[in-house]
Coordinates of C-alpha atoms in Angstrom, one line a residue:
M9 CA 147.2 100.2 47.5
A10 CA 146.7 100.1 43.7
E11 CA 148.6 96.9 43.6
R12 CA 146.0 95.2 45.7
V13 CA 142.8 96.3 43.9
R14 CA 141.1 93.3 42.2
I15 CA 137.5 94.6 41.8
L16 CA 136.4 98.0 40.6
G17 CA 132.8 99.2 40.8
V18 CA 131.7 102.2 38.7
E19 CA 128.3 103.7 39.2
N20 CA 126.9 106.6 37.2
N21 CA 130.3 107.8 36.1
F22 CA 131.5 107.8 32.6
S23 CA 134.5 110.0 33.1
P24 CA 137.3 109.3 30.5
L25 CA 139.8 109.4 33.3
I26 CA 138.5 106.0 34.7
P27 CA 140.2 104.0 31.9
Q28 CA 143.4 105.8 32.8
A29 CA 143.0 104.7 36.4
I30 CA 142.4 101.1 35.4
G31 CA 145.9 101.1 33.8
Y32 CA 147.4 101.6 37.3
L33 CA 145.6 98.6 38.8
P34 CA 147.7 95.7 37.6
Q35 CA 145.8 93.0 39.6
L36 CA 142.3 94.2 38.5
H37 CA 140.3 91.2 37.2
T38 CA 136.6 92.4 37.7
L39 CA 134.9 95.6 36.4
L40 CA 131.4 96.3 37.6
V41 CA 129.5 99.0 35.7
R42 CA 126.0 100.2 36.8
T43 CA 124.2 103.0 35.0
D44 CA 121.1 104.9 36.0
L45 CA 121.5 107.8 33.6
R46 CA 119.5 109.6 31.0
S47 CA 121.0 110.4 27.7
E48 CA 119.8 114.0 27.8
D49 CA 121.8 114.8 31.0
E50 CA 124.2 117.5 30.0
E51 CA 126.9 116.4 32.4
V52 CA 126.9 112.9 31.0
Q53 CA 127.0 114.2 27.5
D54 CA 130.1 116.2 28.4
Q55 CA 131.7 113.1 29.9
L56 CA 131.2 111.1 26.8
S57 CA 131.9 113.7 24.2
G58 CA 134.9 115.2 26.0
R59 CA 138.2 114.1 24.5
V60 CA 141.5 114.0 26.3
E61 CA 145.0 113.4 25.2
E62 CA 145.4 109.8 24.0
S63 CA 148.6 109.5 25.9
A64 CA 146.8 110.3 29.1
L65 CA 144.1 107.7 28.5
R66 CA 146.3 104.8 27.4
P67 CA 146.9 102.4 30.3
Q68 CA 150.5 102.0 31.5
K69 CA 150.1 98.2 31.6
P70 CA 147.9 95.7 29.8
V71 CA 144.5 95.3 31.3
K72 CA 143.8 91.7 32.6
L73 CA 140.1 91.9 33.1
K74 CA 138.4 88.4 33.4
R75 CA 134.9 89.4 34.5
L76 CA 132.7 92.2 33.2
Y77 CA 129.4 93.0 34.9
I78 CA 127.0 95.6 33.3
R79 CA 123.7 96.6 34.8
Q80 CA 121.4 99.2 33.2
V81 CA 118.6 100.7 35.1
R82 CA 117.6 103.0 32.2
R83 CA 118.3 102.0 28.6
W84 CA 121.2 103.9 27.1
P85 CA 123.4 101.4 25.3
R86 CA 125.6 103.7 23.3
G87 CA 126.8 105.7 26.3
T88 CA 127.5 102.5 28.3
F89 CA 129.2 100.9 25.3
N90 CA 131.4 103.9 24.8
F91 CA 132.6 103.8 28.4
V92 CA 133.1 100.0 28.5
A93 CA 135.1 100.1 25.2
R94 CA 137.5 102.6 26.7
C95 CA 138.0 100.4 29.7
L96 CA 138.8 97.5 27.5
Q97 CA 141.9 99.3 26.2
L98 CA 140.1 100.6 23.2
Q99 CA 139.5 104.1 24.7
D100 CA 141.4 105.8 21.9
W101 CA 138.4 105.2 19.7
N102 CA 135.9 107.8 20.7
L103 CA 132.7 106.4 19.4
E104 CA 130.1 109.1 18.6
V105 CA 127.1 108.8 20.9
D106 CA 124.7 109.3 18.1
D107 CA 126.5 107.3 15.4
I108 CA 127.3 103.7 16.2
D109 CA 128.7 103.2 12.7
H110 CA 131.4 105.8 13.1
P111 CA 134.4 104.6 11.1
R112 CA 137.4 103.3 13.0
P113 CA 140.4 105.7 12.8
E114 CA 143.6 104.4 11.3
G115 CA 146.0 102.7 13.7
V116 CA 143.3 101.4 16.0
G117 CA 143.7 97.6 16.2
D118 CA 141.0 95.0 15.9
T119 CA 141.9 93.2 19.1
S120 CA 142.2 93.9 22.8
S121 CA 144.5 92.3 25.4
V122 CA 141.3 91.7 27.4
K123 CA 139.9 88.2 27.1
L124 CA 136.9 87.9 29.3
R125 CA 136.1 84.6 31.1
R126 CA 132.9 85.8 32.8
L127 CA 130.2 88.2 31.4
E128 CA 127.1 89.2 33.5
L129 CA 124.5 91.4 31.9
H130 CA 121.4 92.8 33.6
N131 CA 119.1 94.7 31.3
A132 CA 122.1 95.2 29.0
S133 CA 121.5 93.0 26.0
D134 CA 121.5 96.0 23.8
V135 CA 125.0 96.9 25.0
L136 CA 126.1 93.3 24.2
G137 CA 124.7 93.9 20.7
L138 CA 127.1 96.8 20.2
L139 CA 130.0 94.9 21.7
L140 CA 129.4 92.1 19.2
H141 CA 128.8 94.5 16.3
M142 CA 132.1 96.4 16.6
P143 CA 135.1 94.5 15.3
H144 CA 137.4 96.0 17.9
T145 CA 135.4 94.7 20.9
R146 CA 134.1 91.4 19.5
P147 CA 137.3 89.5 20.2
V148 CA 137.1 90.0 24.0
F149 CA 134.6 87.1 24.1
A150 CA 136.9 84.6 22.5
N151 CA 137.7 82.9 25.9
L152 CA 134.3 83.3 27.5
R153 CA 133.5 80.5 29.9
H154 CA 130.5 81.8 32.0
F155 CA 127.6 83.9 30.8
T156 CA 124.8 85.4 32.9
V157 CA 121.9 87.3 31.3
T158 CA 118.8 89.1 32.7
P159 CA 117.0 90.5 29.7
F160 CA 114.6 93.4 29.4
P161 CA 110.9 92.4 29.1
D162 CA 110.8 93.3 25.4
D163 CA 114.2 91.8 24.4
T164 CA 114.2 89.4 21.5
F165 CA 117.1 87.4 22.8
E166 CA 118.9 88.0 19.5
H167 CA 122.2 89.3 21.0
P168 CA 122.6 86.8 23.8
L169 CA 121.8 84.0 21.3
S170 CA 124.4 85.4 18.9
L171 CA 127.0 85.3 21.7
L172 CA 125.9 81.8 22.9
T173 CA 126.2 80.5 19.3
S174 CA 129.7 81.8 18.9
V175 CA 131.0 80.2 22.2
R176 CA 128.8 77.1 22.3
H177 CA 131.9 74.8 22.2
S178 CA 133.7 76.5 25.1
L179 CA 131.0 77.8 27.4
E180 CA 131.0 76.1 30.7
G181 CA 128.3 78.0 32.6
F182 CA 125.1 79.7 31.6
E183 CA 122.5 81.4 33.8
L184 CA 119.3 82.8 32.5
N185 CA 117.2 85.0 34.8
L186 CA 113.8 86.1 33.5
G187 CA 113.1 88.2 36.6
H188 CA 109.6 88.8 38.0
I189 CA 108.1 90.3 34.8
D190 CA 105.9 88.4 32.5
K191 CA 108.0 87.5 29.5
S192 CA 105.7 85.0 27.9
A193 CA 106.6 86.2 24.3
L194 CA 110.3 85.9 25.1
Y195 CA 110.3 82.5 26.9
Q196 CA 108.2 80.8 24.2
K197 CA 110.9 81.6 21.7
I198 CA 113.9 80.4 23.7
P199 CA 113.3 76.6 23.5
E200 CA 112.8 77.0 19.7
I201 CA 116.1 78.8 19.1
L202 CA 118.4 77.4 21.8
D203 CA 119.6 73.8 21.3
L204 CA 121.4 73.0 24.5
S205 CA 122.8 69.7 23.0
T206 CA 125.2 71.8 20.9
F207 CA 126.9 73.2 23.9
T208 CA 129.6 70.5 24.2
S209 CA 131.4 72.0 27.3
L210 CA 128.4 73.2 29.3
T211 CA 128.7 71.9 32.8
H212 CA 126.5 74.3 34.8
L213 CA 123.0 75.5 33.8
V214 CA 120.9 77.9 36.0
L215 CA 117.3 78.9 35.1
I216 CA 115.7 81.5 37.3
N217 CA 112.0 82.5 37.3
Y218 CA 111.2 80.8 34.0
P219 CA 107.5 81.4 33.6
R220 CA 104.8 78.8 33.0
S221 CA 102.7 78.5 29.9
A222 CA 99.3 80.2 30.2
D223 CA 97.5 76.9 30.2
Q224 CA 99.6 75.3 33.0
P225 CA 98.3 74.9 36.6
P226 CA 99.9 77.0 39.4
F227 CA 102.5 74.5 40.6
A228 CA 103.5 72.9 37.3
L229 CA 107.0 72.7 36.1
P230 CA 107.3 75.4 33.3
Q231 CA 106.9 73.8 29.9
G232 CA 109.8 75.9 28.6
I233 CA 112.2 74.2 30.9
T234 CA 111.0 70.8 29.8
S235 CA 111.4 71.9 26.1
L236 CA 115.0 73.1 26.8
L237 CA 116.0 69.8 28.4
S238 CA 114.4 67.8 25.6
S239 CA 117.1 69.1 23.3
Y240 CA 119.4 66.6 25.0
Q241 CA 117.1 63.7 24.3
H242 CA 119.0 62.4 21.3
A243 CA 122.5 63.4 22.5
T244 CA 124.8 60.5 23.2
A245 CA 126.2 62.3 26.2
S246 CA 126.5 65.8 27.6
S247 CA 129.0 67.5 29.9
L248 CA 126.2 68.9 32.1
Q249 CA 127.0 68.3 35.8
T250 CA 124.7 70.7 37.7
L251 CA 121.2 72.0 36.8
T252 CA 119.6 74.5 39.1
L253 CA 116.0 75.8 38.8
T254 CA 114.5 78.6 40.8
I255 CA 110.7 78.5 40.3
S256 CA 108.5 81.1 41.9
W257 CA 105.0 80.6 43.3
N258 CA 102.7 83.5 44.1
V259 CA 100.4 81.3 46.2
W260 CA 101.6 78.7 48.6
N261 CA 99.6 75.6 49.2
L262 CA 101.3 72.7 51.0
E263 CA 98.5 70.3 50.0
A264 CA 98.5 71.2 46.3
D265 CA 99.0 68.6 43.6
W266 CA 102.3 69.6 42.1
D267 CA 102.1 67.2 39.2
E268 CA 98.5 67.9 38.2
D269 CA 99.5 68.1 34.5
G270 CA 102.3 65.5 34.7
S271 CA 104.9 68.2 33.9
W272 CA 107.3 67.1 36.7
E273 CA 107.0 63.5 35.7
R274 CA 107.7 64.2 32.0
T275 CA 110.8 66.2 33.0
K276 CA 112.0 63.4 35.2
Q277 CA 111.6 60.9 32.3
L278 CA 114.0 63.0 30.3
V279 CA 116.7 62.6 32.9
V280 CA 116.2 59.1 34.3
D281 CA 114.7 55.8 33.2
Q282 CA 112.0 53.8 35.0
D283 CA 114.6 52.3 37.3
G284 CA 115.9 55.7 38.3
K285 CA 119.1 55.2 36.3
K286 CA 120.4 58.3 34.5
L287 CA 119.9 58.3 30.8
P288 CA 123.0 58.5 28.6
A289 CA 122.5 62.2 27.7
F290 CA 122.7 63.0 31.5
C291 CA 125.3 60.5 32.5
N292 CA 127.5 63.2 34.0
L293 CA 124.8 65.0 35.9
L294 CA 125.7 65.2 39.6
S295 CA 123.0 67.6 40.9
F296 CA 119.5 68.5 39.6
R297 CA 118.3 71.1 42.2
S298 CA 115.2 73.1 42.6
E299 CA 114.6 75.9 45.1
V300 CA 111.0 75.4 46.3
A301 CA 109.1 75.0 49.5
L302 CA 106.5 72.2 49.7
R303 CA 106.3 69.1 52.0
R304 CA 105.0 67.0 49.1
A305 CA 108.5 67.1 47.6
K306 CA 109.3 64.2 49.9
E307 CA 106.7 62.1 48.1
L308 CA 107.3 63.4 44.6
F309 CA 111.0 63.0 44.5
D310 CA 111.6 60.2 47.1
L311 CA 113.8 62.4 49.2
G312 CA 113.4 60.2 52.3
R313 CA 112.9 63.2 54.6
E314 CA 110.5 66.0 55.3
I315 CA 111.0 69.4 53.8
E316 CA 110.2 72.4 56.0
G317 CA 110.1 75.9 54.5
G318 CA 112.0 77.0 51.4
V319 CA 115.0 74.9 50.6
A320 CA 117.0 73.6 47.7
F321 CA 116.9 69.9 47.1
N322 CA 117.9 67.3 44.6
M323 CA 115.0 66.5 42.4
F324 CA 116.3 63.0 41.7
K325 CA 118.6 60.7 43.6
M326 CA 122.0 60.9 41.9

């Protein structure tokens, strides 16, 4: 059975024996970690501080993880980091829970055999900060191709930006989900610090629940999205092939004027010229989709057919 396991989900369990089990799963390529724990829980403290024989913890075969998913319900980055580091074949370094600068013991290497291709973080940007901070875990991102992040409301975007900057020439897919919480302070900073035109290999971009500016009308296209796309304005060409937006509306009005502030038209002008021909920066774009529900989409985007209910449709003819 162990030979067939490809995905392992771990929920609220930081047992040091789990990394040992991972060593017996040669086909494992995805590790899902979900934590809803409090740092003061005695049982959890025992799990993290308990040491076992290094020979018992060391996997029998190299770990070949390609995808790492971390979801924190409660913030406790050090405990989550300690567990994940062990699972990445660095478990013989027992990082102290209360001391993130604990010196690395002699003989512990700077690299891991794990080279992640996909990283998904939900409320775990602080865990990412530790993974980037520690020299023995940082190299696991060298081959990263897809990055999904859902930040905490008070996150500064510092750690995701640091990772994005380091992989900007190799990253192929990026998904940013701002959830359903007002993150006005966060989203206002993102267009200023994230220049998409520097991501030379980016082919897929997904923006979910990007909030509008306070002065925008209810059905406007969020100004932050327009600002992000404007970074492509002076690029000779980009690799971007698909762009997907999920924009939420709290009030539905099928007769509303979507483009009251001209935000949709301004965004359209960033992508296509007056004749509907794609501009050079978006010459490789195959799909620009938005998940919305409004009949007037037919008129606004020349779809040629009625839209009933919530659907995803191409914003422009490609």
